[in-house]
Coordinates of C-alpha atoms in Angstrom, one line a residue:
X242 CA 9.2 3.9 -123.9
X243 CA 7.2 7.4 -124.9
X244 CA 8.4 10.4 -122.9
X245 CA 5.8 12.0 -120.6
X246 CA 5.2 15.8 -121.9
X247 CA 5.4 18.3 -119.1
X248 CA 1.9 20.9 -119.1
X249 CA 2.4 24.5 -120.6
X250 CA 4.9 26.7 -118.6
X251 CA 6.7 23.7 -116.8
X252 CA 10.3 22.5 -118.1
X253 CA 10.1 19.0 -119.8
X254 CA 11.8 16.2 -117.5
X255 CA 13.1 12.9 -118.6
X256 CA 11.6 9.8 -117.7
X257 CA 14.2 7.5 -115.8
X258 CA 17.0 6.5 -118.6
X259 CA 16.7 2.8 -119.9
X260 CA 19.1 0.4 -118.2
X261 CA 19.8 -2.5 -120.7
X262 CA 19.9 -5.9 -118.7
X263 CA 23.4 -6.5 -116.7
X264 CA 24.5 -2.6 -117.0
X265 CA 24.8 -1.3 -113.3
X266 CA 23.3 1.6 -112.4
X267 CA 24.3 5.2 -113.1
X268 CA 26.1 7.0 -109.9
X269 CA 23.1 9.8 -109.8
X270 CA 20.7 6.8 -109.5
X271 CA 22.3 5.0 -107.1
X272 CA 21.4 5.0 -103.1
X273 CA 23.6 7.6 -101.5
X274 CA 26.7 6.6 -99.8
X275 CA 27.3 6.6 -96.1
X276 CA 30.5 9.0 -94.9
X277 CA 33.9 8.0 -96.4
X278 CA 36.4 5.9 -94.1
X279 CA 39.2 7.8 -93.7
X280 CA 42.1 6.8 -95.1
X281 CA 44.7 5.8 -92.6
X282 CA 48.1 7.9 -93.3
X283 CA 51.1 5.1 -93.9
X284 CA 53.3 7.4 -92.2
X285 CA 51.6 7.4 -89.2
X286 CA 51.3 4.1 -88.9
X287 CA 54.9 3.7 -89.1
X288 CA 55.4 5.8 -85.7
X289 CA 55.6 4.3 -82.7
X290 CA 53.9 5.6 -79.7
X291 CA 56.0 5.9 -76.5
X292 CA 54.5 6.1 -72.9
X293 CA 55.3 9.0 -71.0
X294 CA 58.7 9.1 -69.0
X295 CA 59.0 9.5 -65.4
X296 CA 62.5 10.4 -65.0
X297 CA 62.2 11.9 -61.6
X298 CA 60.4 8.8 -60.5
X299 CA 63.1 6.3 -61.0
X300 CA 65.7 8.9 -59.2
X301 CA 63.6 8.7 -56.1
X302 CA 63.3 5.2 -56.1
X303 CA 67.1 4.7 -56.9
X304 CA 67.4 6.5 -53.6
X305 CA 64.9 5.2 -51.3
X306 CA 66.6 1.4 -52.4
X307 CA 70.1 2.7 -51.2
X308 CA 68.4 4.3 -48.3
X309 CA 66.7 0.9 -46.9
X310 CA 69.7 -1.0 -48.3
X311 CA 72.3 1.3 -46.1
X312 CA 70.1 0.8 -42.9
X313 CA 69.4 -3.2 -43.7
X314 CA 73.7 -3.6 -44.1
X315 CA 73.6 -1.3 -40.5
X316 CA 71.6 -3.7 -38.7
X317 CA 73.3 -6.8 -39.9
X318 CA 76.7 -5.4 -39.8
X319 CA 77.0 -3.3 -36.7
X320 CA 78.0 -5.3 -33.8
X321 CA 76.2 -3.3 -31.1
X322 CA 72.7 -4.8 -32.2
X323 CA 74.1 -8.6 -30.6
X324 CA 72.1 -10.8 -33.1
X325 CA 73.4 -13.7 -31.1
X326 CA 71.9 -12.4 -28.1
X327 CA 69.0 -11.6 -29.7
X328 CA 68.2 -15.0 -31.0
X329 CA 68.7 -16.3 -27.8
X330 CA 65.9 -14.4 -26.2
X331 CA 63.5 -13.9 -28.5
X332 CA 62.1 -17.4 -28.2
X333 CA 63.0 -17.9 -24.1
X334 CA 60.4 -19.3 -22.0
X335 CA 60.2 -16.1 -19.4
X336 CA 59.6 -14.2 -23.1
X337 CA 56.8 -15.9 -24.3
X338 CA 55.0 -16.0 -20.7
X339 CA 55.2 -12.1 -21.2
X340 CA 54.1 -12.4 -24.4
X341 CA 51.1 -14.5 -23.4
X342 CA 50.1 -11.9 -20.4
X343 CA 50.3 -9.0 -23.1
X344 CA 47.7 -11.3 -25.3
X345 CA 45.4 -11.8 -22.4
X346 CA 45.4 -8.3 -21.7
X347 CA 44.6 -7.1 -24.8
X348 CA 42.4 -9.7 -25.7
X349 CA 40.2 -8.9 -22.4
X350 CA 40.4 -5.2 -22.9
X351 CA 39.7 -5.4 -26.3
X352 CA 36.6 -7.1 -25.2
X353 CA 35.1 -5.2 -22.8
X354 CA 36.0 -1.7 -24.1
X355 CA 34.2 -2.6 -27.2
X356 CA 31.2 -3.6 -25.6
X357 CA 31.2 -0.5 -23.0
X358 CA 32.1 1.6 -26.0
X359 CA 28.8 0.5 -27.4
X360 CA 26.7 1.3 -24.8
X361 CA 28.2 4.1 -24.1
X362 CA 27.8 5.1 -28.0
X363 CA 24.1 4.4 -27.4
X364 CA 23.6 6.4 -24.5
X365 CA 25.3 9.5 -26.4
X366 CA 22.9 9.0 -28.9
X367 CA 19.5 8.6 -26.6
X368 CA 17.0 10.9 -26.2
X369 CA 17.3 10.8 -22.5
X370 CA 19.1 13.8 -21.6
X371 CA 20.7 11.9 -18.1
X372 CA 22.4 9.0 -20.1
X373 CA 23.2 11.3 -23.2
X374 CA 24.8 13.9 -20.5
X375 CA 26.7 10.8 -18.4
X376 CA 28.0 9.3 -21.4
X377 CA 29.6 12.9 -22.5
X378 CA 30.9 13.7 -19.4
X379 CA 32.6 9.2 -18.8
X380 CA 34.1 10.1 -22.4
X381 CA 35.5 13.6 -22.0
X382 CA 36.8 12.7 -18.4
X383 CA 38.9 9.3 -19.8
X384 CA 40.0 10.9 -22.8
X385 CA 41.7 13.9 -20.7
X386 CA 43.3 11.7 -18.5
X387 CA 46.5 9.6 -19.4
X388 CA 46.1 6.1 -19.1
X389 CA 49.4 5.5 -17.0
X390 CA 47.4 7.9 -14.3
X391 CA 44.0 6.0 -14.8
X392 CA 46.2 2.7 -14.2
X393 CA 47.4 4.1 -11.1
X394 CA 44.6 5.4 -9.8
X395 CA 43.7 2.1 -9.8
X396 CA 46.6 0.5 -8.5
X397 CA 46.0 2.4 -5.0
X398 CA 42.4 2.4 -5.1
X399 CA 42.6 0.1 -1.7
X400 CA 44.2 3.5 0.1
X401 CA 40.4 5.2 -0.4
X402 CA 38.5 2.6 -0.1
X403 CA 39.4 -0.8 1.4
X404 CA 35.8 -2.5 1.1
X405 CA 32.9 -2.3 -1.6
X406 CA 29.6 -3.3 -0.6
X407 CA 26.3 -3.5 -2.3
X408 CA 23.2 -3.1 -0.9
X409 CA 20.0 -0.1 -0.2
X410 CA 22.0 3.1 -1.9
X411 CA 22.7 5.4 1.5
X412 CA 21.1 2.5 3.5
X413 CA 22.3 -0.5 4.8
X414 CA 24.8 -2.8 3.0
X415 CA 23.8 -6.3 2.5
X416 CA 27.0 -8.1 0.7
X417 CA 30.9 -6.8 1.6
X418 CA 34.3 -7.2 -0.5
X419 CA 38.0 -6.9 0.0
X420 CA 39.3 -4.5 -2.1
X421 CA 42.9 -6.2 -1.8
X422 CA 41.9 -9.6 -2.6
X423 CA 39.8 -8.7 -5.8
X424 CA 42.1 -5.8 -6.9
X425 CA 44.6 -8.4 -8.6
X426 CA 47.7 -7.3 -11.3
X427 CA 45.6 -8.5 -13.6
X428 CA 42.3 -7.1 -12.8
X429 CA 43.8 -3.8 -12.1
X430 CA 45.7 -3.6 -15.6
X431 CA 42.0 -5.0 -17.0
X432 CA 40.2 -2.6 -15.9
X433 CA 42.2 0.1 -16.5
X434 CA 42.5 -0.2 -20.0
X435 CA 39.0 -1.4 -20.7
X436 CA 37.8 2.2 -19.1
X437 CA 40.4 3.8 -21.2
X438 CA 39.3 1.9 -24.5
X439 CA 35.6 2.5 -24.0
X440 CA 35.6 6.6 -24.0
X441 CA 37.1 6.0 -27.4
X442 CA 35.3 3.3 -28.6
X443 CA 32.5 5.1 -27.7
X444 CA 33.4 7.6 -30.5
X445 CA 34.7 5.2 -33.1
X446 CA 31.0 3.6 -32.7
X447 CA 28.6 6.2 -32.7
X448 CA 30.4 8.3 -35.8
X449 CA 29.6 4.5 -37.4
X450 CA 26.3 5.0 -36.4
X451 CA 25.9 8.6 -37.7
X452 CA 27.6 7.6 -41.2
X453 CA 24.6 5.4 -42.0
X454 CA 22.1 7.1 -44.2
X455 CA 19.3 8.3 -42.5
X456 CA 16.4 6.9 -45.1
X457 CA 17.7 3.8 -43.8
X458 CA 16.3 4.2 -40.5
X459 CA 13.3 5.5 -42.2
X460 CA 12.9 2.5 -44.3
X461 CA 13.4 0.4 -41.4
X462 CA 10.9 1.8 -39.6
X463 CA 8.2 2.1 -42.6
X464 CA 8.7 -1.7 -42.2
X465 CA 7.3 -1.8 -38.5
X466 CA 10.4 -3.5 -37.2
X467 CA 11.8 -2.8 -33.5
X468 CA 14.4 -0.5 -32.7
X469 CA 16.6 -3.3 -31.2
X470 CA 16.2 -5.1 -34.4
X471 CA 16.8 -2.3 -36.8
X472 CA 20.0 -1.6 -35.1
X473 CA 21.5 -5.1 -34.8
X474 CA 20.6 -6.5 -38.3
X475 CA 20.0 -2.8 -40.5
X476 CA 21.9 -0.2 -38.9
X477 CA 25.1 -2.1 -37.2
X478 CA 26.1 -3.8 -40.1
X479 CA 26.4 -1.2 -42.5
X480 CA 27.6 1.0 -39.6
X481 CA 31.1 -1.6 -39.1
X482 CA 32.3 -0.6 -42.5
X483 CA 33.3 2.7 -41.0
X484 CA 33.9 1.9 -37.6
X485 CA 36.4 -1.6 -38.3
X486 CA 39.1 0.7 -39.7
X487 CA 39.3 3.4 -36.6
X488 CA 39.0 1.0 -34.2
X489 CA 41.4 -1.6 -35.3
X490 CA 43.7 1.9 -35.0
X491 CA 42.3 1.6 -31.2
X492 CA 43.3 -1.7 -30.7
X493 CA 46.6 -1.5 -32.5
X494 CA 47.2 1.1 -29.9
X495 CA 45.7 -1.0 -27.5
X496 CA 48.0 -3.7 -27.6
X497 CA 51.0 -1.0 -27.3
X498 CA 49.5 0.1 -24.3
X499 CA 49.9 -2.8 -22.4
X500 CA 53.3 -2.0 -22.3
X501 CA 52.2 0.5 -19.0
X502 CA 50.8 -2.5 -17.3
X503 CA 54.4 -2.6 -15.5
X504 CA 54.0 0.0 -13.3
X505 CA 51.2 -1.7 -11.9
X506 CA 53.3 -4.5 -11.2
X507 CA 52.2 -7.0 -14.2
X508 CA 54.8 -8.7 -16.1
X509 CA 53.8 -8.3 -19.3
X510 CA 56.3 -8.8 -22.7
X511 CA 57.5 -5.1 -21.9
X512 CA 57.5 -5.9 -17.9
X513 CA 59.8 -8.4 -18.7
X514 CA 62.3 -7.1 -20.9
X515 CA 62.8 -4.4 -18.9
X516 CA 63.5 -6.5 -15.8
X517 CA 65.7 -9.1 -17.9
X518 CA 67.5 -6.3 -18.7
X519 CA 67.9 -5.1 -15.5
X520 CA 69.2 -8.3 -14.6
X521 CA 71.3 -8.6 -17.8
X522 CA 72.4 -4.9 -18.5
X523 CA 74.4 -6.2 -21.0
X524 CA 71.5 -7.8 -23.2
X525 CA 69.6 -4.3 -23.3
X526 CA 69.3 -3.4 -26.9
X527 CA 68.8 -7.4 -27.8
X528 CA 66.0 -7.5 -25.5
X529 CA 64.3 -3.9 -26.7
X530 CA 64.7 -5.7 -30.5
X531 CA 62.9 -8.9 -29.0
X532 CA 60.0 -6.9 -27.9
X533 CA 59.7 -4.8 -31.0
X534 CA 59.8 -7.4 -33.0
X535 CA 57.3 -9.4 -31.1
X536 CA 54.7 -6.1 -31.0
X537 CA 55.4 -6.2 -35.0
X538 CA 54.2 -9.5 -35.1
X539 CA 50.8 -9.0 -32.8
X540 CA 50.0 -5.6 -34.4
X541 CA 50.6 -7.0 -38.0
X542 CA 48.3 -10.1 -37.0
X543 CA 45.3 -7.6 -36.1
X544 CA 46.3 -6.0 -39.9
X545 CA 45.5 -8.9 -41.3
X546 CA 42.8 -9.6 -39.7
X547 CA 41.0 -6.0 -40.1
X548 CA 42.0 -6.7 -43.8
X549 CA 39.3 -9.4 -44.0
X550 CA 37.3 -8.2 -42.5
X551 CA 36.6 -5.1 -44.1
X552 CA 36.8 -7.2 -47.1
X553 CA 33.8 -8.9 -45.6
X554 CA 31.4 -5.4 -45.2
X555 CA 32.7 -4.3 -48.3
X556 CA 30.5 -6.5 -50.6
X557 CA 27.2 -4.9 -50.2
X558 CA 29.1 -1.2 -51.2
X559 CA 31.7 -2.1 -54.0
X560 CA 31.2 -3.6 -57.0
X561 CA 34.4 -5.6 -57.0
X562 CA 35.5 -7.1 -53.7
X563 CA 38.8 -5.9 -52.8
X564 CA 41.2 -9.0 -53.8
X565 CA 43.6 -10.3 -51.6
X566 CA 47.5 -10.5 -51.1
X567 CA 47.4 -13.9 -52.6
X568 CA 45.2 -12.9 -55.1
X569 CA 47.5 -9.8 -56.0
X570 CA 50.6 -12.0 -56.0
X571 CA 49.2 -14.5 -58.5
X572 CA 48.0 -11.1 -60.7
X573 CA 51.0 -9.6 -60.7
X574 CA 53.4 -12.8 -61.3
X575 CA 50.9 -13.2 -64.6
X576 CA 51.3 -9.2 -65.7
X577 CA 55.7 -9.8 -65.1
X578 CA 55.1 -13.5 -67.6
X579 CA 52.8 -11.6 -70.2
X580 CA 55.4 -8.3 -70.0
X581 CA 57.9 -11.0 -70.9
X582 CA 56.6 -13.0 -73.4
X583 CA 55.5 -9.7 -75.4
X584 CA 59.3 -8.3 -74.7
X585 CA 61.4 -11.3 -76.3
X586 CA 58.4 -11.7 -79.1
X587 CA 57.1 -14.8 -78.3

């Protein structure tokens, strides 16, 4: 192939060099190469990396096991506790009827303190400057008060006024009531606790309320929907995610609470271990373990419980839904086989 002369003045370059047929190309005329892999050192991958030690970690829990195994051995091993007595009342029919009273209770208190803390969250919240100023003053009145003076209060509310009437307001009454005969044990301890639990439910609710982003109600209302609406289907829902965990907190302490209902006269589980034990003086500490150990058992039920349930409001704001006990259980029994097989090189 001819060479191609370069013009006057310009250095002569050389056509592409001839390739004869199954040669391969020269390096300078093949494509460049991408960036070189590196080239893993051997004695690097020889070493073996180690995970970081936590000596300190393992001391502490050394002594936190002899810790909780020293008081497990004291309360099996130390006479005073009466396990045999124990074990003889915890299931006792006059028990369980105080067990069922403290359920009522609770249940019914639980109830209407919600629902009164609800309005009352709503009235805090108005516009209108008489309910806004009523609710403040219901809530900071209650929560300054003990309950074991609300609950007497109540207990000799006959002594100021024997009859309630309704009818004209500073006119004639059309309708009278015994105080005495409505005024129950039962009523009494009610009421008293419901009062108590709605100035804090009130609280629990409206900072709910307040925690829900405010282009929410602005969406809500782009949308033309009513207020009642927005609130029980928009607002309320997303609302419970912050308010299930403080209130179950109120209602744990609820159901410890009921424990007062005995100075009003209301055998409850604590009225009842108390006058056991006032019959039995020698059964005192048994009985004080039966009713701890029953309160365990209601306040770990309502654990549970808010465990689902904020497990339930939790799928619209996590991506993963929190799993359960179960679910852990199964997940960790897997990690322990896997750890295992990969430790004896299976």
């Amino acid at each position: 192939m001819p060479e191609t002369s370069a013009p006057p003045g310009e250095p002569a370059t050389a056509g592409p060099s001839p390739v004869s047929p199954g040669q391969p190309p020269a390096a300078s005329d093949a494509a460049p190469a991408g960036p070189a892999a590196p080239v893993a050192d051997p004695r690097l991958a020889a070493e073996r990396v180690l995970p970081l030690r936590h000596p300190w970690r393992w001391v502490l829990t050394a002594v936190v096991v002899i810790l909780v195994a020293q008081f497990v051995h004291g309360l099996v091993s130390n006479p005073f506790y009466q396990w045999d007595r124990f074990s003889y009342w915890v299931f006792r029919p006059v028990v369980l009827d105080g067990l069922v009273i403290t359920l009522e209770v609770a249940a019914l208190s639980a109830v209407v303190g919600l629902i009164g803390g609800v309005v009352l969250a709503l009235c805090r919240l108005s516009p209108n400057p008489v309910l806004r100023s009523v609710s403040w003053v219901y809530i900071w009145l209650l929560r300054s008060v003990p309950l074991i003076v609300v609950l007497l209060f109540l207990y000799n509310f006959s002594a100021l006024y024997r009859t309630l009437s309704l009818g004209i307001p500073f006119g004639p009454a059309f309708f009278h009531f015994d105080e005495s005969h409505l005024a129950t044990d039962m009523t009494v301890a009610v009421v008293g606790l419901s009062l108590n639990e709605a100035a804090y439910a009130a609280e629990v609710v409206r900072s709910g309320v307040l925690s829900v982003d405010q282009g929410q109600h602005e969406a809500a209302s782009a949308l033309g929907l009513p207020r009642g609406f927005q609130f029980r289907r928009i607002v309320f829902p997303q609302a419970l995610r912050v308010i299930v965990p403080s209130y179950v907190n109120q209602l744990i302490g609820l159901v410890k609470s009921t424990s007062l209902v005995f100075y009003v006269s209301l055998l409850d589980l604590f009225g009842t271990v108390q006058s056991q034990g006032s019959t039995y003086p020698g059964d005192i500490v048994p009985l004080l373990l039966v009713a701890t150990c029953w309160y365990i058992v209601l306040t770990s039920a309502v654990s549970v419980v808010q465990f689902y349930v904020e497990r339930h409001y939790s799928r619209g704001a996590l991506r993963t839904v929190p799993p359960t006990p179960l679910q852990r259980l199964r997940s960790g029994v897997r990690s322990a086989r896997a750890r295992i097989a990969i430790g004896s090189g299976i």
